[in-house]
Amino acid sequence: MVKRPIYLDYQATTPCDPRVLEVMLPYFTEEFGNPHSRSHAYGWKAEEAVDYARKQVAAILSADPREVIFTSGATEANNLAIKGVAHFYKDKKNHIITCSTEHKCVLDSCRHLEQEGFKITYLPVKSNGIIDLDDLRGAITDQTVLVSIMAVNNEIGVIQPLAEIGKICRDAGVFFHTDAAQAVGKIPLDVNAMNIDLLSLSGHKLYGPKGVGALYVRRKPRVRLQALINGGGQERGMRSGTLSTPLCVGLGEACALAQTEMRAESARLKALSARFYEAIQGSLEEVYLNGDANQRIPGNLNISFTHVEGEGLMMGIKELALSSGSACTSASLEPSYVLRALGVEVEMAHTSLRIGFGRFTTEEDVDTAAEMIIKEVGRLRDMSPLWEMSRQGIDIKSIQWAEH
Amino acid sequence: MAYSQKVIDHYENPRNVGSLDAQDAAVGTGLVGAPACGDVMKLQIKVSDQGIIEDAKFKTFGCGSAIASSSLVTEWIKGKSLEEAAEIKNTTIAQHLSLPPVKIHCSMLAEDAIRAAIRDYKEKHPSA
Ligand SMILES: Cc1ncc(COP(=O)(O)O)c(C=O)c1O
Ligand code: FES
């Protein structure tokens, strides 16, 4: 049997925890009832399970269960939050603020609204990946209905100052939505303390199943949404359609496990990341961490290996499953827009790897990964004309390159 | 992305990696691509008095297909005359390595590198 690569791509997705799967299974078979069936025990049992899951999801956010809407994932939750608020309040206000490093599903939702005539401000980020709060203050007008800023970035792992953003928004009477797909279960979140009005999360980013997520929608002061999906009026009319009991149950259990284990797990991941980064730093020159060194989740490292192209590097470390900020694979051949937004030079963006550690990463995995990366970067630098020139003291930027 | 066996072979065992003395009159150097595009190739040829490529070396910053394309052409041009080497087409390189369409530009870069190295050599020998 071929040994599978070591999985270091926990920001792309996580495996479903076996403990989560176990509680889901009965709801595929024996407990198959429609949670919206009111007239018999099959429905009641399913409804009870969904209610319990809703409590578990609410608990990790310090929210009320009545404020949780189940969705198909964070993409849908983000679409619902942004388009839903924009459309509901469109007669009063027409301006939304977001930032340039958001996930594609937020940016694309905003683009669609722009085409409908809404005004969107895309805040820049500082070189550490974090927004400038003064920029935010300056961007809010009396037309602003919503600020949507992600909690944790999926490529570089930096944490935005949620409590400060929440305070600014509350004081200005603007709703605050945060895409917390990469944050839930990794950092403590409290929708009341942080003045968050809407929050998106995703099952498969926190060791739950794929195809389920949730949107938190504040009740007091009430946030109103225009539904994207119309029908039987489930989920307080904000998201029609029969809920998948097993998926909801799985998401709830995943939240409960994450909540219980977060402290210990964060400390463990922090130690693993430090161990990895020290090994790399100790053996290789000119490696740079992208994104703030401290304001970041413990399991993510985004590193540029100067003068080594990311896709070429990944080919040499096939035994590791991770992703690169180089876009040589993509049709556009544009490197990561997130790194570009930080002001990382295009060349450096091409040399980056995103390394994600998670619940099932061992110290041995980390050591093996560091060793392989160090070896391969060394080999490719020996093969890199840019590395050779920089060793000879030639300024790469002084050369007239023929960009294509 | 799945790479062909030939790309993997050149990537893992690149032929003729290294540098020749760019100042040597017998050496032509081609440097093509751009760091901002994610690919830079340096290809050098050493040409005999008879106009035959005796040696070739490369260094490449880029993806596996770019490394393989440059490694492959160093093998192909050795022993060829400058005219013969100048006739190598990117399509032949791409075909040999079974490059997918998004990687065609890697083979174009290798073709450019050969031409640039020949041009540099000829500039050093205006009469040749
Ligand atoms: C920050 C962020 N938002 C949203 C999403 C989309 O989540 P989902 O796959 O649940 O639709 C992802 C995952 O790719 C993400 O990382
Ligand atoms: S070097 Fe970028 S695709 Fe080949």
Coordinates of C-alpha atoms and ligand atoms in Angstrom, one line a residue:
Chain A
M1 CA 0.0 0.0 0.0
V2 CA 1.2 3.5 -0.8
K3 CA 1.8 5.6 2.3
R4 CA -0.4 8.6 2.2
P5 CA 1.1 12.1 2.4
I6 CA 1.3 13.8 5.8
Y7 CA -1.7 16.1 5.9
L8 CA -0.7 19.7 6.6
D9 CA -3.6 21.5 4.9
Y10 CA -6.0 22.0 7.9
Q11 CA -7.1 25.4 6.6
A12 CA -8.5 23.8 3.4
T13 CA -10.5 21.2 5.4
T14 CA -10.2 18.9 8.4
P15 CA -11.1 15.3 8.7
C16 CA -14.4 14.6 10.5
D17 CA -13.5 13.5 14.0
P18 CA -14.5 9.9 14.6
R19 CA -16.3 11.0 17.7
V20 CA -18.4 13.3 15.6
L21 CA -19.2 10.7 13.0
E22 CA -20.3 8.3 15.8
V23 CA -23.1 10.6 17.0
M24 CA -24.2 11.4 13.5
L25 CA -24.6 7.8 12.3
P26 CA -28.0 6.9 13.9
Y27 CA -29.6 9.9 12.3
F28 CA -28.9 8.5 8.8
T29 CA -30.8 5.2 9.6
E30 CA -33.0 4.6 12.7
E31 CA -33.6 8.2 13.6
F32 CA -34.4 9.3 10.0
G33 CA -37.4 11.5 10.8
N34 CA -37.9 14.9 9.3
P35 CA -37.1 17.4 12.0
H36 CA -40.0 19.6 10.8
S37 CA -42.6 16.8 11.1
R38 CA -44.8 17.8 14.1
S39 CA -47.3 15.0 14.1
H40 CA -45.3 12.0 15.2
A41 CA -42.3 10.7 17.3
Y42 CA -40.0 10.3 14.3
G43 CA -40.1 14.0 13.7
W44 CA -39.9 14.9 17.4
K45 CA -36.8 12.8 17.9
A46 CA -35.1 14.5 14.9
E47 CA -36.2 17.9 16.1
E48 CA -34.9 17.2 19.6
A49 CA -31.5 16.3 18.1
V50 CA -31.4 19.4 15.9
D51 CA -32.3 21.6 18.9
Y52 CA -29.6 20.1 20.9
A53 CA -27.1 20.7 18.1
R54 CA -28.3 24.3 17.9
K55 CA -27.5 24.7 21.6
Q56 CA -24.0 23.3 21.1
V57 CA -23.3 25.7 18.2
A58 CA -24.7 28.6 20.2
A59 CA -22.6 27.7 23.2
I60 CA -19.3 28.1 21.5
L61 CA -20.3 31.6 20.5
S62 CA -21.9 32.5 23.8
A63 CA -25.1 33.0 21.8
D64 CA -28.7 32.1 22.2
P65 CA -29.8 28.9 20.3
R66 CA -32.6 30.9 18.7
E67 CA -30.0 33.0 17.0
V68 CA -28.4 30.1 15.1
I69 CA -29.5 29.3 11.5
F70 CA -28.2 26.2 9.9
T71 CA -26.8 26.5 6.4
S72 CA -24.9 24.4 3.9
G73 CA -21.6 25.9 4.9
A74 CA -19.8 29.2 5.4
T75 CA -20.2 30.1 1.7
E76 CA -23.9 30.1 2.1
A77 CA -23.8 31.8 5.5
N78 CA -21.7 34.6 4.1
N79 CA -23.9 35.0 1.1
L80 CA -27.0 35.1 3.4
A81 CA -25.5 37.6 5.8
I82 CA -24.2 40.0 3.2
K83 CA -26.9 39.9 0.6
G84 CA -29.6 39.3 3.1
V85 CA -28.8 42.4 5.1
A86 CA -28.1 44.5 2.0
H87 CA -31.4 43.6 0.4
F88 CA -33.5 43.9 3.6
Y89 CA -32.3 47.5 4.4
K90 CA -31.7 48.7 0.8
D91 CA -34.3 51.4 1.0
K92 CA -32.5 53.0 3.9
K93 CA -28.8 52.4 3.4
N94 CA -26.7 51.1 0.5
H95 CA -23.0 51.0 1.7
I96 CA -21.0 48.0 2.8
I97 CA -17.5 47.8 4.1
T98 CA -15.3 44.7 3.8
C99 CA -11.6 44.1 3.3
S100 CA -9.3 43.0 0.5
T101 CA -8.2 39.8 2.1
E102 CA -11.6 38.2 2.6
H103 CA -12.5 34.8 1.3
K104 CA -13.7 34.7 -2.3
C105 CA -17.3 34.0 -1.3
V106 CA -17.4 37.4 0.6
L107 CA -15.7 39.3 -2.1
D108 CA -17.8 37.8 -4.8
S109 CA -21.1 38.4 -2.8
C110 CA -20.0 42.1 -2.6
R111 CA -19.2 42.3 -6.3
H112 CA -22.7 41.0 -7.1
L113 CA -24.2 43.7 -4.8
E114 CA -22.0 46.3 -6.5
Q115 CA -23.6 45.3 -9.8
E116 CA -27.0 45.9 -8.2
G117 CA -25.9 49.4 -7.3
F118 CA -24.6 49.0 -3.8
K119 CA -21.4 50.9 -2.8
I120 CA -18.7 48.7 -1.4
T121 CA -15.5 49.8 0.3
Y122 CA -12.7 47.3 0.3
L123 CA -10.4 48.2 3.2
P124 CA -6.7 47.6 2.6
V125 CA -4.7 45.7 5.2
K126 CA -1.4 46.6 6.8
S127 CA 1.7 44.6 6.0
N128 CA 0.9 42.2 8.9
G129 CA -2.5 41.4 7.3
I130 CA -4.6 43.3 9.8
I131 CA -6.9 46.2 9.0
D132 CA -6.2 49.7 10.3
L133 CA -9.1 50.6 12.7
D134 CA -8.8 54.3 11.7
D135 CA -9.4 53.2 8.1
L136 CA -12.5 51.5 9.3
R137 CA -13.7 54.5 11.3
G138 CA -13.0 56.8 8.3
A139 CA -14.9 54.6 5.9
I140 CA -18.2 54.5 7.8
T141 CA -20.8 56.9 6.6
D142 CA -24.5 57.4 7.4
Q143 CA -25.2 55.1 4.4
T144 CA -23.2 52.2 5.8
V145 CA -25.4 49.3 6.7
L146 CA -22.9 46.5 7.2
V147 CA -19.2 45.9 8.0
S148 CA -18.0 42.4 7.1
I149 CA -14.5 41.6 8.3
M150 CA -13.3 38.0 8.7
A151 CA -12.2 36.7 12.1
V152 CA -9.2 34.7 10.9
N153 CA -7.7 34.7 7.4
N154 CA -7.6 31.3 5.6
E155 CA -4.3 31.8 4.0
I156 CA -2.2 33.6 6.5
G157 CA -4.0 32.8 9.8
V158 CA -4.0 36.3 11.2
I159 CA -6.7 37.3 13.6
Q160 CA -8.6 40.6 13.1
P161 CA -9.3 42.8 16.2
L162 CA -12.9 41.6 16.5
A163 CA -13.8 43.3 19.7
E164 CA -12.5 46.7 18.6
I165 CA -14.3 46.4 15.2
G166 CA -17.5 45.4 17.0
K167 CA -17.3 48.4 19.3
I168 CA -16.7 50.8 16.4
C169 CA -19.7 49.3 14.5
R170 CA -22.0 49.3 17.5
D171 CA -21.2 52.9 18.3
A172 CA -21.9 53.9 14.7
G173 CA -25.1 51.9 14.5
V174 CA -23.8 49.6 11.8
F175 CA -24.2 45.8 11.7
F176 CA -21.0 43.8 12.1
H177 CA -20.7 40.5 10.3
T178 CA -17.7 38.2 10.6
D179 CA -16.7 35.2 8.6
A180 CA -15.4 33.0 11.4
A181 CA -15.0 29.8 9.3
Q182 CA -11.3 29.6 10.3
A183 CA -11.8 30.9 13.8
V184 CA -14.5 28.9 15.5
G185 CA -12.9 26.3 17.8
K186 CA -9.5 27.9 17.4
I187 CA -9.9 31.2 19.3
P188 CA -12.4 32.2 22.0
L189 CA -15.4 34.0 20.5
D190 CA -18.2 35.8 22.3
V191 CA -20.8 37.5 20.1
N192 CA -21.9 39.7 23.0
A193 CA -18.5 40.8 24.3
M194 CA -17.4 41.4 20.8
N195 CA -20.6 43.1 19.6
I196 CA -20.9 40.7 16.6
D197 CA -24.3 40.9 14.9
L198 CA -23.8 38.1 12.3
L199 CA -21.2 35.3 12.3
S200 CA -20.6 32.5 9.7
L201 CA -19.1 29.2 10.5
S202 CA -18.4 25.9 8.7
G203 CA -18.5 22.3 9.8
H204 CA -15.6 21.0 7.8
K205 CA -13.1 23.5 9.2
L206 CA -13.6 22.3 12.7
Y207 CA -13.6 18.5 12.4
G208 CA -17.2 18.3 11.6
P209 CA -18.9 17.1 8.4
K210 CA -18.7 18.9 5.0
G211 CA -21.9 20.5 3.7
V212 CA -23.1 22.1 6.9
G213 CA -22.5 25.4 8.5
A214 CA -24.3 28.1 10.4
L215 CA -25.1 31.7 10.5
Y216 CA -25.5 33.5 13.9
V217 CA -28.1 36.3 13.6
R218 CA -28.5 38.6 16.5
R219 CA -32.0 39.0 18.1
K220 CA -31.3 42.0 20.3
P221 CA -30.9 44.5 18.7
R222 CA -32.6 42.6 16.0
V223 CA -30.9 42.0 12.6
R224 CA -33.2 41.3 9.8
L225 CA -32.4 39.5 6.6
Q226 CA -34.0 38.8 3.3
A227 CA -33.8 35.1 2.7
L228 CA -31.9 33.7 -0.3
I229 CA -33.8 30.4 -0.3
N230 CA -37.6 30.6 -0.1
G231 CA -39.9 27.7 0.8
G232 CA -41.4 26.2 3.9
G233 CA -40.2 28.9 6.2
Q234 CA -37.8 26.8 8.2
E235 CA -35.0 28.5 10.3
R236 CA -37.3 31.4 11.2
G237 CA -38.0 32.0 7.5
M238 CA -34.4 32.9 6.8
R239 CA -33.4 29.6 5.2
S240 CA -36.1 27.2 3.9
G241 CA -35.5 23.6 3.3
T242 CA -35.5 20.4 5.4
L243 CA -32.6 20.3 7.7
S244 CA -30.2 17.4 7.5
T245 CA -30.4 16.0 11.0
P246 CA -27.1 14.1 10.9
L247 CA -25.2 17.1 9.5
C248 CA -26.6 19.4 12.2
V249 CA -25.9 16.9 14.9
G250 CA -22.3 16.5 13.6
L251 CA -21.8 20.3 13.5
G252 CA -23.1 20.6 17.1
E253 CA -20.9 17.8 18.4
A254 CA -17.9 19.3 16.5
C255 CA -18.5 22.6 18.3
A256 CA -18.9 20.9 21.6
L257 CA -15.6 19.0 21.3
A258 CA -13.8 22.1 20.0
Q259 CA -15.0 24.1 22.9
T260 CA -13.9 21.6 25.5
E261 CA -10.5 21.0 24.0
M262 CA -9.7 24.4 22.6
R263 CA -7.3 25.5 25.4
A264 CA -5.2 22.4 25.5
E265 CA -5.3 22.0 21.7
S266 CA -4.2 25.6 21.1
A267 CA -1.2 25.2 23.4
R268 CA -0.3 22.0 21.7
L269 CA -0.5 23.5 18.2
K270 CA 1.4 26.6 19.3
A271 CA 4.3 24.3 20.5
L272 CA 4.2 22.4 17.2
S273 CA 4.3 25.5 15.1
A274 CA 7.2 26.9 17.1
R275 CA 9.0 23.7 16.8
F276 CA 8.6 23.7 13.1
Y277 CA 9.5 27.3 12.5
E278 CA 12.6 27.1 14.7
A279 CA 13.8 24.0 12.8
I280 CA 13.3 25.9 9.5
Q281 CA 14.8 29.1 10.7
G282 CA 17.7 27.2 12.2
S283 CA 18.6 25.6 8.9
L284 CA 17.6 28.0 6.1
E285 CA 18.4 31.6 5.5
E286 CA 16.0 34.1 4.0
V287 CA 12.7 32.5 5.0
Y288 CA 9.9 34.9 6.0
L289 CA 6.7 34.5 7.9
N290 CA 3.8 36.1 6.1
G291 CA 1.2 37.8 8.4
D292 CA 1.5 39.0 11.9
A293 CA 3.8 36.9 14.0
N294 CA 1.6 37.1 17.2
Q295 CA -1.9 37.9 16.1
R296 CA -2.4 34.5 14.4
I297 CA -4.0 31.2 15.1
P298 CA -1.5 28.6 16.4
G299 CA -1.9 26.0 13.7
N300 CA -1.1 28.1 10.6
L301 CA 2.2 29.2 9.1
N302 CA 2.6 30.9 5.8
I303 CA 6.2 31.1 4.8
S304 CA 8.1 32.5 1.9
F305 CA 11.3 30.6 0.9
T306 CA 13.1 33.3 -1.1
H307 CA 14.2 32.3 -4.6
V308 CA 12.4 29.0 -4.6
E309 CA 9.2 28.8 -6.5
G310 CA 6.3 27.3 -4.5
E311 CA 4.8 24.9 -7.0
G312 CA 8.2 23.6 -7.8
L313 CA 8.9 23.1 -4.1
M314 CA 5.6 21.3 -3.6
M315 CA 6.5 18.8 -6.3
G316 CA 9.6 17.9 -4.3
I317 CA 7.7 17.3 -1.1
K318 CA 5.0 15.1 -2.5
E319 CA 4.9 13.3 0.9
L320 CA 3.4 16.4 2.4
A321 CA -0.1 17.6 1.6
L322 CA -0.1 21.4 1.7
S323 CA -0.7 24.3 -0.5
S324 CA 1.2 27.2 -2.0
G325 CA 0.6 30.9 -2.6
S326 CA 2.2 30.5 -6.0
A327 CA -0.5 30.4 -8.7
C328 CA 1.5 28.5 -11.3
T329 CA -1.2 25.9 -11.1
S330 CA -4.1 28.3 -11.6
A331 CA -5.1 29.4 -15.1
S332 CA -4.6 33.1 -14.2
L333 CA -0.9 32.5 -13.1
E334 CA -1.5 35.3 -10.6
P335 CA -0.1 34.6 -7.2
S336 CA -2.2 34.8 -4.0
Y337 CA -4.3 38.1 -3.8
V338 CA -4.1 37.8 0.0
L339 CA -0.3 38.0 0.0
R340 CA -0.4 40.8 -2.6
A341 CA -2.8 42.7 -0.4
L342 CA -0.1 42.6 2.4
G343 CA 2.3 44.2 0.0
V344 CA 4.3 41.0 -0.4
E345 CA 6.2 41.3 -3.6
V346 CA 4.9 39.1 -6.5
E347 CA 8.2 37.2 -6.6
M348 CA 7.9 36.5 -2.8
A349 CA 4.3 35.5 -3.2
H350 CA 5.4 32.8 -5.7
T351 CA 7.7 31.3 -3.1
S352 CA 5.2 30.8 -0.3
L353 CA 3.8 27.7 1.3
R354 CA 0.8 27.5 3.6
I355 CA 1.4 25.0 6.3
G356 CA -1.5 24.0 8.6
F357 CA -1.2 21.9 11.6
G358 CA -4.3 20.4 13.3
R359 CA -5.8 17.9 15.7
F360 CA -4.2 14.9 14.2
T361 CA -0.7 16.3 13.6
T362 CA 2.0 14.7 15.6
E363 CA 5.4 15.9 16.6
E364 CA 6.9 13.3 14.3
D365 CA 4.8 14.7 11.4
V366 CA 6.2 18.2 12.1
D367 CA 9.8 16.9 12.3
T368 CA 9.5 15.0 9.1
A369 CA 7.9 17.9 7.3
A370 CA 10.6 20.3 8.5
E371 CA 13.3 17.9 7.4
M372 CA 11.9 17.4 3.9
I373 CA 11.3 21.1 3.3
I374 CA 14.8 22.0 4.4
K375 CA 16.3 19.4 2.2
E376 CA 14.2 20.4 -0.9
V377 CA 14.6 24.1 -0.5
G378 CA 18.4 23.6 -0.3
R379 CA 18.3 21.5 -3.5
L380 CA 16.1 23.9 -5.4
R381 CA 18.2 26.9 -4.3
D382 CA 21.3 25.2 -5.7
M383 CA 19.3 25.1 -8.9
S384 CA 17.9 28.6 -8.7
P385 CA 19.5 31.3 -10.9
L386 CA 18.0 33.9 -8.5
W387 CA 19.6 32.4 -5.5
E388 CA 22.9 32.3 -7.3
M389 CA 22.7 36.0 -8.3
S390 CA 21.7 37.1 -4.8
R391 CA 24.7 35.1 -3.4
Q392 CA 26.9 37.0 -5.9
G393 CA 25.5 40.3 -4.6
I394 CA 23.5 41.1 -7.7
D395 CA 20.3 43.0 -7.0
I396 CA 17.6 41.0 -8.7
K397 CA 15.4 44.1 -8.9
S398 CA 18.1 46.0 -10.9
I399 CA 17.7 43.5 -13.8
Q400 CA 15.4 44.4 -16.7
W401 CA 13.1 41.3 -16.7
A402 CA 10.9 40.6 -19.7
E403 CA 7.6 40.0 -17.9
H404 CA 5.2 37.9 -19.9
Chain B
M1 CA -1.7 18.3 -10.9
A2 CA -0.4 15.1 -12.2
Y3 CA 3.0 15.3 -13.9
S4 CA 4.2 13.0 -16.6
Q5 CA 6.9 10.4 -15.8
K6 CA 9.4 12.3 -17.9
V7 CA 8.8 15.6 -16.0
I8 CA 9.2 13.8 -12.7
D9 CA 12.4 12.2 -13.9
H10 CA 14.0 15.5 -15.0
Y11 CA 12.7 17.2 -11.9
E12 CA 14.2 14.6 -9.6
N13 CA 17.4 14.0 -11.6
P14 CA 18.0 17.3 -13.4
R15 CA 20.7 17.0 -16.1
N16 CA 23.4 19.7 -16.4
V17 CA 22.5 21.9 -13.5
G18 CA 25.2 24.5 -12.9
S19 CA 26.9 27.5 -14.3
L20 CA 29.7 28.2 -16.9
D21 CA 31.9 31.3 -16.7
A22 CA 29.8 34.0 -18.4
Q23 CA 32.9 36.0 -19.1
D24 CA 34.5 33.2 -21.2
A25 CA 34.4 34.1 -24.9
A26 CA 33.3 30.6 -25.7
V27 CA 30.2 30.8 -23.5
G28 CA 26.8 32.2 -24.4
T29 CA 24.4 33.0 -21.6
G30 CA 20.6 33.3 -21.8
L31 CA 18.5 34.6 -18.9
V32 CA 14.8 34.7 -19.6
G33 CA 11.5 34.9 -17.7
A34 CA 10.8 37.1 -14.7
P35 CA 10.7 36.5 -11.0
A36 CA 7.3 38.3 -10.9
C37 CA 5.9 35.7 -13.2
G38 CA 7.2 32.8 -11.1
D39 CA 9.8 31.6 -13.6
V40 CA 13.3 32.5 -14.5
M41 CA 15.7 30.3 -16.6
K42 CA 19.4 30.7 -17.1
L43 CA 20.8 28.6 -19.9
Q44 CA 24.5 28.6 -20.9
I45 CA 26.2 27.1 -23.8
K46 CA 29.9 26.5 -24.4
V47 CA 30.7 26.6 -28.1
S48 CA 33.7 25.0 -29.9
D49 CA 35.7 26.7 -32.6
Q50 CA 33.8 24.6 -35.1
G51 CA 30.5 26.1 -33.9
I52 CA 29.3 23.0 -32.0
I53 CA 27.7 23.2 -28.6
E54 CA 30.1 21.2 -26.4
D55 CA 28.6 21.9 -23.0
A56 CA 25.3 23.3 -21.7
K57 CA 24.3 24.2 -18.1
F58 CA 21.1 25.5 -16.6
K59 CA 19.6 27.0 -13.5
T60 CA 15.8 27.4 -13.2
F61 CA 13.5 29.1 -10.7
G62 CA 10.0 27.8 -11.5
C63 CA 7.6 24.9 -11.4
G64 CA 8.5 21.3 -12.1
S65 CA 7.6 21.7 -15.8
A66 CA 10.0 24.7 -16.1
I67 CA 12.8 22.7 -14.5
A68 CA 12.1 19.7 -16.7
S69 CA 12.0 21.8 -19.9
S70 CA 15.3 23.4 -19.2
S71 CA 17.0 20.2 -18.1
L72 CA 15.7 18.5 -21.3
V73 CA 17.0 21.1 -23.7
T74 CA 20.4 21.1 -22.2
E75 CA 20.6 17.4 -23.2
W76 CA 19.2 18.1 -26.6
I77 CA 21.5 20.9 -27.6
K78 CA 24.7 19.3 -26.6
G79 CA 26.6 18.2 -29.7
K80 CA 24.4 20.3 -32.0
S81 CA 25.5 23.3 -34.1
L82 CA 24.1 26.7 -33.2
E83 CA 21.8 26.5 -36.2
E84 CA 20.4 23.1 -35.3
A85 CA 19.9 24.2 -31.6
A86 CA 18.1 27.3 -32.7
E87 CA 15.5 25.1 -34.5
I88 CA 14.3 23.4 -31.3
K89 CA 10.6 24.4 -30.9
N90 CA 8.6 24.6 -27.7
T91 CA 6.0 22.3 -29.2
T92 CA 8.6 19.5 -29.5
I93 CA 9.6 20.1 -25.8
A94 CA 6.0 20.2 -24.7
Q95 CA 5.2 17.0 -26.6
H96 CA 8.2 15.1 -25.3
L97 CA 7.3 16.0 -21.7
S98 CA 3.5 15.7 -22.2
L99 CA 3.0 19.1 -20.7
P100 CA -0.7 20.1 -20.2
P101 CA -1.9 23.4 -21.9
V102 CA -1.3 25.6 -18.8
K103 CA 2.3 24.5 -18.8
I104 CA 3.1 25.3 -22.4
H105 CA 4.6 28.6 -21.4
C106 CA 7.3 26.7 -19.4
S107 CA 8.4 25.1 -22.7
M108 CA 8.3 28.4 -24.5
L109 CA 10.6 29.8 -21.9
A110 CA 13.1 27.0 -22.6
E111 CA 13.0 27.8 -26.3
D112 CA 13.6 31.4 -25.5
A113 CA 16.5 30.5 -23.3
I114 CA 18.3 28.6 -26.1
R115 CA 17.8 31.6 -28.5
A116 CA 19.0 34.0 -25.9
A117 CA 22.1 32.0 -25.2
I118 CA 22.9 31.8 -28.9
R119 CA 22.3 35.5 -29.3
D120 CA 24.7 36.3 -26.5
Y121 CA 27.4 34.0 -28.0
K122 CA 26.9 35.6 -31.4
E123 CA 27.2 39.1 -29.9
K124 CA 30.6 38.1 -28.5
H125 CA 31.6 36.8 -32.0
P126 CA 30.2 39.3 -34.5
S127 CA 32.1 37.7 -37.4
A128 CA 31.0 34.2 -36.7
Ligands
LIG1 C1 -12.5 32.1 5.6 C2 -13.4 31.1 4.9 N1 -14.6 31.5 4.6 C3 -15.5 30.7 3.9 C4 -15.1 29.5 3.5 C5 -16.1 28.6 2.8 O1 -16.6 27.6 3.6 P1 -17.5 26.4 3.1 O2 -16.6 25.5 2.5 O3 -18.1 25.9 4.3 O4 -18.5 27.0 2.2 C6 -13.8 29.0 3.8 C7 -13.3 27.7 3.3 O5 -12.8 27.6 2.2 C8 -12.9 29.9 4.5 O6 -11.7 29.5 4.7
FES2 S1 7.0 28.2 -13.9 FE1 5.0 28.9 -13.5 S2 3.9 27.4 -14.5 FE2 5.9 26.7 -15.0

